[in-house]
XYZ file of C-alpha atoms in Angstrom:
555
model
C 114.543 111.436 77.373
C 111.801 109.901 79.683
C 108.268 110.338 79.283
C 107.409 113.415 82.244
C 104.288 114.699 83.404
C 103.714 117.958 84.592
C 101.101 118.370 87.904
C 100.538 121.662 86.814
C 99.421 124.722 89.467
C 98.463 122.642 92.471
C 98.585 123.844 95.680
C 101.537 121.672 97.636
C 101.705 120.445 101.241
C 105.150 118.819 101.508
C 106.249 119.617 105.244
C 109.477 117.505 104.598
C 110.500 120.058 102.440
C 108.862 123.436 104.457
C 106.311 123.810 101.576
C 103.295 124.703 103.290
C 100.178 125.384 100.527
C 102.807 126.612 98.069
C 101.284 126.819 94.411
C 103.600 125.477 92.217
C 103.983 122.496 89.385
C 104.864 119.087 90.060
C 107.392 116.886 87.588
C 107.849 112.990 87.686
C 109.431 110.360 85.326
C 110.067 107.163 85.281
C 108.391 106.798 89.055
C 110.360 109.562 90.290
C 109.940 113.457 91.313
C 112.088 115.244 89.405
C 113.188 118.661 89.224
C 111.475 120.998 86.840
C 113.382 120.983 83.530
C 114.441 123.713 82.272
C 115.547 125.195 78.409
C 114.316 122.958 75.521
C 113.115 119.796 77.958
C 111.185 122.072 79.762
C 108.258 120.835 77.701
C 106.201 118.235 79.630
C 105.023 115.156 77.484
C 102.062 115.224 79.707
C 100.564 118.312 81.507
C 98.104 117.750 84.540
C 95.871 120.584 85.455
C 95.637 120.888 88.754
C 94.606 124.658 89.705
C 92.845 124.756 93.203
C 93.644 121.448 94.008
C 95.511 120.270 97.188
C 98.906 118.250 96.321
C 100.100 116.141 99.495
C 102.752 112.770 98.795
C 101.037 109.803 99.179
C 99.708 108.382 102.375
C 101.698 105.702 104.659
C 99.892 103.658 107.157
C 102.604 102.486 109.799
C 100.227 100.608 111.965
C 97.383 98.576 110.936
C 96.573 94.703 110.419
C 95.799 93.630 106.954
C 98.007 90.213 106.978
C 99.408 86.950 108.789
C 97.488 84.537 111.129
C 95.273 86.578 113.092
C 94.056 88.486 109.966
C 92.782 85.432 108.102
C 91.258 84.060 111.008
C 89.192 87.925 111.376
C 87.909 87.167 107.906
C 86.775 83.677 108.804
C 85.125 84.978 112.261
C 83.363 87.647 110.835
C 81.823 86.091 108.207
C 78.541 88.070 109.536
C 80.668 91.619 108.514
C 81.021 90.462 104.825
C 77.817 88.966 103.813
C 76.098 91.598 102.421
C 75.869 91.910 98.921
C 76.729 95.341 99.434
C 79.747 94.837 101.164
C 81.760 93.436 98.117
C 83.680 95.217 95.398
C 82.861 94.288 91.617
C 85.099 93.558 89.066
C 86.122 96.650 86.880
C 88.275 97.236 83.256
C 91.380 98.913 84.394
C 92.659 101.623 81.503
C 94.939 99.225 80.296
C 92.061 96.663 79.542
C 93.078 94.113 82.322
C 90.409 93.459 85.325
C 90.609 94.573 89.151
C 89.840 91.361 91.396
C 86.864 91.347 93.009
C 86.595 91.209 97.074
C 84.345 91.873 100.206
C 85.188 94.625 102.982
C 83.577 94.901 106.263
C 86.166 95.619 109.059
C 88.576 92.637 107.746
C 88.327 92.997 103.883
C 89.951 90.688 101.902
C 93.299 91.552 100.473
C 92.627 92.942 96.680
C 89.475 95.363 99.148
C 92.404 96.357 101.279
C 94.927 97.322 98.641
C 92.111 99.348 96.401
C 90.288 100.998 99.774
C 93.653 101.994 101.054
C 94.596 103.359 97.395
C 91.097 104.878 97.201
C 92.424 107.266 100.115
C 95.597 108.662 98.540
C 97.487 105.890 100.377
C 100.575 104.286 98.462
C 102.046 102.491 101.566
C 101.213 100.619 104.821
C 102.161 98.224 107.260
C 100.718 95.080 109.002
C 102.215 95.671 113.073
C 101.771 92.031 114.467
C 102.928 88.791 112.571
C 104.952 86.098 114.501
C 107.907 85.032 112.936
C 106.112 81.257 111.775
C 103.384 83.339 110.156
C 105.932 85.044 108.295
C 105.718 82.787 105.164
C 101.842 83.067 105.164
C 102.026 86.990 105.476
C 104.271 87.689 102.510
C 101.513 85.268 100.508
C 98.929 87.623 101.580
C 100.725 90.958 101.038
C 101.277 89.393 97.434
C 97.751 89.734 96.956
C 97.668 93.449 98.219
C 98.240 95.123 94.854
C 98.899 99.006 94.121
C 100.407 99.881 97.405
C 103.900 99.087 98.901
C 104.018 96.910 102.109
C 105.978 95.286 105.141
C 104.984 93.583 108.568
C 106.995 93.759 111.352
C 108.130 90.538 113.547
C 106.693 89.536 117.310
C 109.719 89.749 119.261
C 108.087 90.532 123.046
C 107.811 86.966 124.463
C 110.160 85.061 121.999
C 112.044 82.260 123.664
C 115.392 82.670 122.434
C 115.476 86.191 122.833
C 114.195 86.183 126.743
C 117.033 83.386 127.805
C 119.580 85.487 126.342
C 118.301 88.890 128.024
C 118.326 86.644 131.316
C 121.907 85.487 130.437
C 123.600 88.576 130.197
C 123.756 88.338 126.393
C 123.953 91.429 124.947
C 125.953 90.412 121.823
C 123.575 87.627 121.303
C 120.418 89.360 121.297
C 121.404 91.692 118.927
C 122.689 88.568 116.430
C 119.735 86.758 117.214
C 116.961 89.954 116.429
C 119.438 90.546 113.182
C 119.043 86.922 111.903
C 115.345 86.835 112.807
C 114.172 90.047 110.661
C 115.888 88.806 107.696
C 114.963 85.490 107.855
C 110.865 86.665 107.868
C 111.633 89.481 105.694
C 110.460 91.759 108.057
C 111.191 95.756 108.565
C 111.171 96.014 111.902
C 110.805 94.476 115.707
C 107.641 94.630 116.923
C 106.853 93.789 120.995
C 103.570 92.693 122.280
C 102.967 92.698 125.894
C 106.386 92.129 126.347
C 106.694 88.605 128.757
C 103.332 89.052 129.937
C 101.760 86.911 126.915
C 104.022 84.129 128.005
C 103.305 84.372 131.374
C 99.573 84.368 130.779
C 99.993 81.059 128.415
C 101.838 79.513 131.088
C 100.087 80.666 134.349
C 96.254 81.213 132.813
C 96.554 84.766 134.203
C 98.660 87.389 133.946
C 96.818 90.002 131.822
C 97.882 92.720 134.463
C 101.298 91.862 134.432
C 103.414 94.647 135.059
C 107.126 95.850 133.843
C 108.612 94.281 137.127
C 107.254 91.171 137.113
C 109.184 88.052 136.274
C 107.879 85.729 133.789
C 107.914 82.231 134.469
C 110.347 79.642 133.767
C 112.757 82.820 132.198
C 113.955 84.652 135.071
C 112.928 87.979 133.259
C 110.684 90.936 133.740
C 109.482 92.887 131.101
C 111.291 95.856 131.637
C 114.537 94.145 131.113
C 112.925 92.188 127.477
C 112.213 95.974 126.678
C 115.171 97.191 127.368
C 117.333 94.022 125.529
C 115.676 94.391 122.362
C 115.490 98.693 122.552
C 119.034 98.717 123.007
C 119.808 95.987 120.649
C 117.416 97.337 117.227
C 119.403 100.752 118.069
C 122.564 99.648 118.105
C 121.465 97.596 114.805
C 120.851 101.025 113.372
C 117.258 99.807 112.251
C 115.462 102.253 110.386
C 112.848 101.894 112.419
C 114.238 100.294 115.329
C 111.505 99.328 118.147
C 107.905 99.133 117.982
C 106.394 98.858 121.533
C 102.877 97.461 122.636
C 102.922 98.379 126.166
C 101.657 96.024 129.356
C 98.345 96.101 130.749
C 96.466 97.873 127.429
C 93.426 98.595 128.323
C 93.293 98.396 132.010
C 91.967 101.221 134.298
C 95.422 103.138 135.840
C 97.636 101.801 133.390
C 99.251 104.746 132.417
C 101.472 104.502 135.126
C 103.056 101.320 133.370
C 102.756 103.271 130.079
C 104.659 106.482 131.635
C 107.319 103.367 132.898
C 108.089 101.834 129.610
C 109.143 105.362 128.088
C 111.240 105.865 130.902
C 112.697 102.477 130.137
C 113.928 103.598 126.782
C 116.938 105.443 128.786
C 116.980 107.837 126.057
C 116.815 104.971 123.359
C 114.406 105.951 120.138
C 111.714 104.094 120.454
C 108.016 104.232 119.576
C 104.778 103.216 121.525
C 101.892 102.401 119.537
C 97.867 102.993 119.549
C 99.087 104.877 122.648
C 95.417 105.528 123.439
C 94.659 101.750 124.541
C 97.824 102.844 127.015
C 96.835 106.450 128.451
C 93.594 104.976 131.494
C 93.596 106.549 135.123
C 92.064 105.513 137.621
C 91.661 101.633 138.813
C 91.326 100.003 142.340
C 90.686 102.790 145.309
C 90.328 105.441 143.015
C 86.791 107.423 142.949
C 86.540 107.815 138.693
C 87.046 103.874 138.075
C 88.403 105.295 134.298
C 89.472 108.783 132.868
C 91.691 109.987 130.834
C 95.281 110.575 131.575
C 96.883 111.662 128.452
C 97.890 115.439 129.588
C 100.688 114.196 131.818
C 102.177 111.448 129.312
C 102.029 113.984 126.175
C 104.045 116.147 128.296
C 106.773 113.094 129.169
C 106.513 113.117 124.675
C 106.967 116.302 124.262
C 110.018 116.386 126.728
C 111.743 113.172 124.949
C 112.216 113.415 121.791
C 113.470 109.949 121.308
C 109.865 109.002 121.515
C 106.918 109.327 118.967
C 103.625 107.472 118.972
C 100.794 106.508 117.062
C 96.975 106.944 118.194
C 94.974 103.755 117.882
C 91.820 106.050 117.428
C 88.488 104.576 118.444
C 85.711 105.369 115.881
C 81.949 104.519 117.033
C 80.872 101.560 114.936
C 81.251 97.709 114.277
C 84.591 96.629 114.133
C 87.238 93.164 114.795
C 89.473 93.445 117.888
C 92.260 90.960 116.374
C 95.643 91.332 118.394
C 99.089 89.635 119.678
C 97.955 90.270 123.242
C 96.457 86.869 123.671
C 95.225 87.701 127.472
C 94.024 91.062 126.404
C 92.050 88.783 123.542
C 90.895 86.414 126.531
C 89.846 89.770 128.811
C 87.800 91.518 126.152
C 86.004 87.649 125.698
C 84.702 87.775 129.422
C 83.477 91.561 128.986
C 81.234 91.178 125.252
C 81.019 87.650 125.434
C 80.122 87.173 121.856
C 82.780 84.719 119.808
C 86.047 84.694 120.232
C 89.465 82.879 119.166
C 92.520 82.370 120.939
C 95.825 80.765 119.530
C 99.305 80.100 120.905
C 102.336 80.496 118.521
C 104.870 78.013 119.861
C 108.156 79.457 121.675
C 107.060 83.266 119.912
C 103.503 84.609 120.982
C 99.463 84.286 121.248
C 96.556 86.188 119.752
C 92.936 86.774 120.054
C 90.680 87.939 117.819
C 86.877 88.960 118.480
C 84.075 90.865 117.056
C 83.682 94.127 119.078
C 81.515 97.379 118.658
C 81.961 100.841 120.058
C 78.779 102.610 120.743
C 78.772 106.284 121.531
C 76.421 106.013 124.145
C 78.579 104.076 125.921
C 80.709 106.001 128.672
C 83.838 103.432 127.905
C 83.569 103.768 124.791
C 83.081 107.543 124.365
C 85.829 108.143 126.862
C 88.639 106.037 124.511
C 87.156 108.233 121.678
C 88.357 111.547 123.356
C 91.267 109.935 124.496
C 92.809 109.447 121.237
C 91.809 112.915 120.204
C 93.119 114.142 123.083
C 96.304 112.663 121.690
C 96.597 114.007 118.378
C 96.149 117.845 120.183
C 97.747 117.587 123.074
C 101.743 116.439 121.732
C 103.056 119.621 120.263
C 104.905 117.692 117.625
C 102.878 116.524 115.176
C 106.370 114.577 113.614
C 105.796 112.399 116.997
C 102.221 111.697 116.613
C 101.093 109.422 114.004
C 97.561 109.091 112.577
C 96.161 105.071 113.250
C 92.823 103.517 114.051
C 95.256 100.396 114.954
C 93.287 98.710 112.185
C 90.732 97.005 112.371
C 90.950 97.221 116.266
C 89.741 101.065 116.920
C 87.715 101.122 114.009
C 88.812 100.731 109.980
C 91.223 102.567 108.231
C 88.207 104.234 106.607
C 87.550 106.089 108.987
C 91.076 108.310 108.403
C 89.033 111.001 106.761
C 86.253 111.402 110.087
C 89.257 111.655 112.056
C 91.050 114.190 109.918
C 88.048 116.284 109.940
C 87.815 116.055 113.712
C 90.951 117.351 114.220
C 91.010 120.214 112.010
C 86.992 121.470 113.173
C 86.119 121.691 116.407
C 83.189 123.106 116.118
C 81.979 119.220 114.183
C 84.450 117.920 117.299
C 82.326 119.338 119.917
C 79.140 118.844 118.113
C 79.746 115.276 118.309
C 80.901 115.489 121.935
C 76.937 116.291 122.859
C 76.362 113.159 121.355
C 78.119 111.471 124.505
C 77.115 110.773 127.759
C 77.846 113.857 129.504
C 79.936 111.802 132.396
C 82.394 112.102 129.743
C 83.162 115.675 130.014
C 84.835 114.439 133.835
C 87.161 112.234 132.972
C 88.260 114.342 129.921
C 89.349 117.756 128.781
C 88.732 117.284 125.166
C 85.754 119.604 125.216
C 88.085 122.679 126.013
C 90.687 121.964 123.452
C 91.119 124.669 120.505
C 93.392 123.501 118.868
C 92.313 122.787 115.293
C 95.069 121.256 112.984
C 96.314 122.818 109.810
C 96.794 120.736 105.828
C 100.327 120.900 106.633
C 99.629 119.001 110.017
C 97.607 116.335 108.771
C 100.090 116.270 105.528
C 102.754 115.554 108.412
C 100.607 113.026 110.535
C 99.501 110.732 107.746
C 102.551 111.571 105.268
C 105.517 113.058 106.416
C 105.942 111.723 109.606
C 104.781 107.769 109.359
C 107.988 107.944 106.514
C 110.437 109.113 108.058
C 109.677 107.580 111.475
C 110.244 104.385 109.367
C 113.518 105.895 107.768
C 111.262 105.458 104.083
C 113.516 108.222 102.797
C 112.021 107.846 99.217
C 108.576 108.326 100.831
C 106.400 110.844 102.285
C 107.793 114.008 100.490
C 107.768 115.451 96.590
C 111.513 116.667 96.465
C 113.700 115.476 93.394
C 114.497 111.295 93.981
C 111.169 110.497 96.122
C 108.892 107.952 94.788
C 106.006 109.769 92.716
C 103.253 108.657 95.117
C 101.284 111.992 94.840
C 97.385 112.417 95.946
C 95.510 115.365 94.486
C 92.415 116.172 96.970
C 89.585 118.838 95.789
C 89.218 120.973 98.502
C 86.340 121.379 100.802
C 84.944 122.417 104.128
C 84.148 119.496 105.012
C 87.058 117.887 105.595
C 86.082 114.340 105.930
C 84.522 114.604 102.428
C 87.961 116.295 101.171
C 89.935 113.201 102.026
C 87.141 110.480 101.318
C 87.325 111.105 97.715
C 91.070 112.480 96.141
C 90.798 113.490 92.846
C 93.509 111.706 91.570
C 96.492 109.116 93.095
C 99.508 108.444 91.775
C 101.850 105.502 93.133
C 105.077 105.449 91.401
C 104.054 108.002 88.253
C 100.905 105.503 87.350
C 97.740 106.988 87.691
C 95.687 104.263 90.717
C 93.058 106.202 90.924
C 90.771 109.159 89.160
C 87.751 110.364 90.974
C 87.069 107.309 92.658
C 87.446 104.390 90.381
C 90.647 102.301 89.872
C 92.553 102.731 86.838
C 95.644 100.591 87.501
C 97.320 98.077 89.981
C 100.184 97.253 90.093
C 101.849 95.152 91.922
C 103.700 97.132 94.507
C 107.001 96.245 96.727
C 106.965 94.293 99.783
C 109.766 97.030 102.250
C 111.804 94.865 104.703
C 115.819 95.136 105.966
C 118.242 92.783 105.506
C 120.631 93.111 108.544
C 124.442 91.931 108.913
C 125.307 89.603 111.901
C 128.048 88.066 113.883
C 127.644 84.389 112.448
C 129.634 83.008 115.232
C 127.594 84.288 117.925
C 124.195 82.039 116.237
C 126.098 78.745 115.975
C 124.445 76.927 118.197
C 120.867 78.334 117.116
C 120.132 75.530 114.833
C 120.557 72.885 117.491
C 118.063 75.359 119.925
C 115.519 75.577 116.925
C 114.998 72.061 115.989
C 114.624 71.233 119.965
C 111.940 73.813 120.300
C 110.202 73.837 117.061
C 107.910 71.524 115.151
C 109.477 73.369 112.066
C 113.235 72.240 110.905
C 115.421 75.500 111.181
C 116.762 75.239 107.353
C 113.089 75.358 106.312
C 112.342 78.443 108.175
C 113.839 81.157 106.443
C 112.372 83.185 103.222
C 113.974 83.270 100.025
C 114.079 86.548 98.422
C 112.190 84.504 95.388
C 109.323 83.842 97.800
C 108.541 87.453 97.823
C 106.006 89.528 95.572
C 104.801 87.079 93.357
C 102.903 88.814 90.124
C 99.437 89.087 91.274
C 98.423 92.257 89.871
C 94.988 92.985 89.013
């Protein structure tokens, strides 16, 4: 018989499963949930007390940058957010006598930070949104070094070469080889687009950041509405678990949720999700009296009509933080408003990024106003299996900030009370300040838990029934919410205990999650030839072994 433990009289929040604050026990082995035994192996070789504690599965982060290219060049550039002495993690004896690695944090921590901070929070799993398909290699180095938690990236697909001259071609059959042979070759999980042509157009023009779904990019004889489109209709018929991840045109401009509201439409019906959807939901822009406000109401309601579409917030949290992104001219835009330093970098024949420091000050009507937005967000789709909890780490703010979030959402009483804090222009251009809605455990078990899994098909994760990974969180309850979920009294990932009352016990070493998808071989014969014409890389070196992945760097 395997060794089992027995979570003993927790309350449980597993909304996959319609438990909602149900006290019962909780049985794992060997890394699994299992059912409760019953006759003479109904004795547990471990027994957990966990009377008035709050039992959720473990957290998964399906948006957030903790990897690739643009990552490592945030750490570099922000050398100022890391300095301070108390902005670095010590080395500590694990239970089984082996050492934690030490590390520095500020809104770019270093990978061993990441993997421990994100464990810290009852999270087991997460996912870096944004690495081009050349960074691929480096990625899977770094995500090696992100212990205790499991982890994937998904690929930059939006202004990729190869896939643009076969959407202008007519090439259905292609594209759909093409974005096959692509995600397994980086080991990816899923298709990610970026300001889909307008990123091209911008490193070809100098311009371009307001490009909109009906422009054509140059030298490709293709708008962005038809590169959505292509690749939407291709990762669905793929069957992709998770099978289009959409950064929309024109983030961050004033009246852009016009070309927001467009791009759903453009799914025809297709499943698709739009992410930090809050950088996507402005009014206003040229002629219009309120230059900015918020126009989340009427695209919630578009969401809550479709149901092929689900989203994830981007929240903005007041404080320091790293804008790092895939949208090189959104990178080059932000650079002309702060002015402070700022990179810029062109991925050949794939994409561009830009990465600069950036803080959001509450005082600040901008600022305040992208705040509300995203809460606006979380309240206003009726859904909560469509609405996914992200800071779009580290661009609205760190992924430590989960808990302030989570405790804005279920008080509004604290919501409001921090709404005073704003400039009161704010309570124009947004409704926030009338909302009652208040969210439930069993919501926020669905928006961090539930939901992220199986909007990523992670059908081992995100729920406690019999087969699912035992990544279980045990939170002491509190009134104050943030302080609930800042400090879970235990985690497990996979039946090992991570972490007890705030210190690390374990890490291990975790799984890197990515697809490996079947293709018409025929149809990518001539790819090789197309590669080594385009690239400075030979196409038999670009590929990932499967050896390549999750080297043993526990600790």
């Amino acid at each position: 018989m395997p060794h089992t433990t027995k979570i003993a009289g927790g309350t449980v929040y597993d909304p996959a499963n319609g438990i909602d604050g149900v006290v019962r026990d909780l049985w794992f082995a060997d890394g699994k949930i299992i059912a409760a035994p019953t006759g003479k192996d109904a004795r547990a070789d471990k027994v957990i007390d966990a009377a008035g504690l709050v039992i959720m599965p473990g957290g998964v982060d399906m948006h957030c940058h903790i990897a690739g290219p643009k990552v490592n060049v945030g750490r570099k550039l922000r050398a100022d957010d890391r300095r301070s002495p108390a902005e670095a993690l010590e080395r500590a004896r694990l239970a089984n006598g082996g050492w934690t690695r030490s590390g520095t944090l500020g809104s770019v921590p270093s990978t061993f930070a990441t993997a421990y901070k994100y464990a810290g929070l009852g999270y087991t799993a997460a996912f870096d949104a944004a690495v081009p398909p050349l960074g691929a290699r480096q990625a899977h180095q770094e995500l090696a070094d992100t212990p205790s938690i499991d982890r994937g990236f998904y690929t930059l697909v939006g202004n990729n070469h190869y896939l643009m001259e076969q959407i202008a071609a007519g090439e259905p059959e292609n594209v759909e080889a093409y974005l096959a042979w692509l995600l397994s070759a980086t080991k990816s999980y899923a298709p990610k687009l970026v300001n889909p042509g307008g990123v091209e157009t911008w490193k070809q023009l100098g311009a371009g950041k307001n490009t909109g779904l009906d422009d054509r990019v140059p030298t490709f004889d293709v708008t962005p509405r038809e590169i959505i489109q292509g690749i939407t209709r291709a990762a669905n018929a793929l069957g992709l678990p998770h099978p289009v991840h959409i950064h929309c045109n024109q983030l961050g401009m004033p009246g852009n949720w016009r070309t927001t509201l467009e791009t759903m439409k453009s799914l025809e019906g297709h499943q698709g999700h739009l992410t930090h959807i809050q950088f996507h939901s402005y009014g206003g822009g040229e002629g219009e009296e309120t230059s900015l406000k918020s126009q989340v109401a009427e695209l919630a309601e578009y969401v809550n009509t479709h149901k092929n579409l689900s989203v994830d917030v981007g929240q903005v949290l007041f404080g320091n933080t790293t804008s790092m992104t895939g949208d090189g001219p959104l990178g080059y835009y932000l650079r002309n408003i702060y002015g402070d330093r700022w990179y810029s970098a062109d991925t050949e024949v794939e994409a561009g990024c830009g990465v600069m420091p950036i803080e959001y000050k509450n005082k600040n009507l901008v600022h305040a106003l992208q705040w509300a937005i995203g809460l606006e967000w979380y309240l206003l789709v009726d859904d909560p299996w469509r609405v996914v909890m992200s800071t779009d780490h580290p661009n609205g703010g760190s992924f430590l900030a989960y808990p302030e979030v989570i405790r804005l959402l279920m008080d509004r009483t604290y919501r409001r009370e921090v709404i005073t804090t704003c400039p009161r222009g704010l309570l124009k251009r947004s409704n926030l300040a009338d909302m009652e809605r208040e969210y439930t455990l069993n919501e926020v078990a669905i928006i961090t838990r539930a939901g992220p899994a199986r909007l990523l098909g992670l059908k081992q994760k995100g729920h406690l029934a019999p087969g699912a990974d035992a990544d279980i969180t045990l939170y002491t309850p509190s009134k104050n919410y943030a302080e609930m979920f800042q400090l879970p009294r235990m985690v497990f990932k996979g039946g090992e205990l991570l972490v007890e009352n705030g210190e690390i016990r374990t890490a291990t070493v975790g799984r890197t999650l990515h697809v490996d998808v079947p293709y018409d071989e025929d149809r990518l014969a001539r790819l090789p030839e197309w590669f080594n014409s385009r690239y400075s890389m030979e196409f038999e070196n670009f590929a990932i072994g499967a050896e390549e992945l999750d080297a043993d760097r526990s600790g």
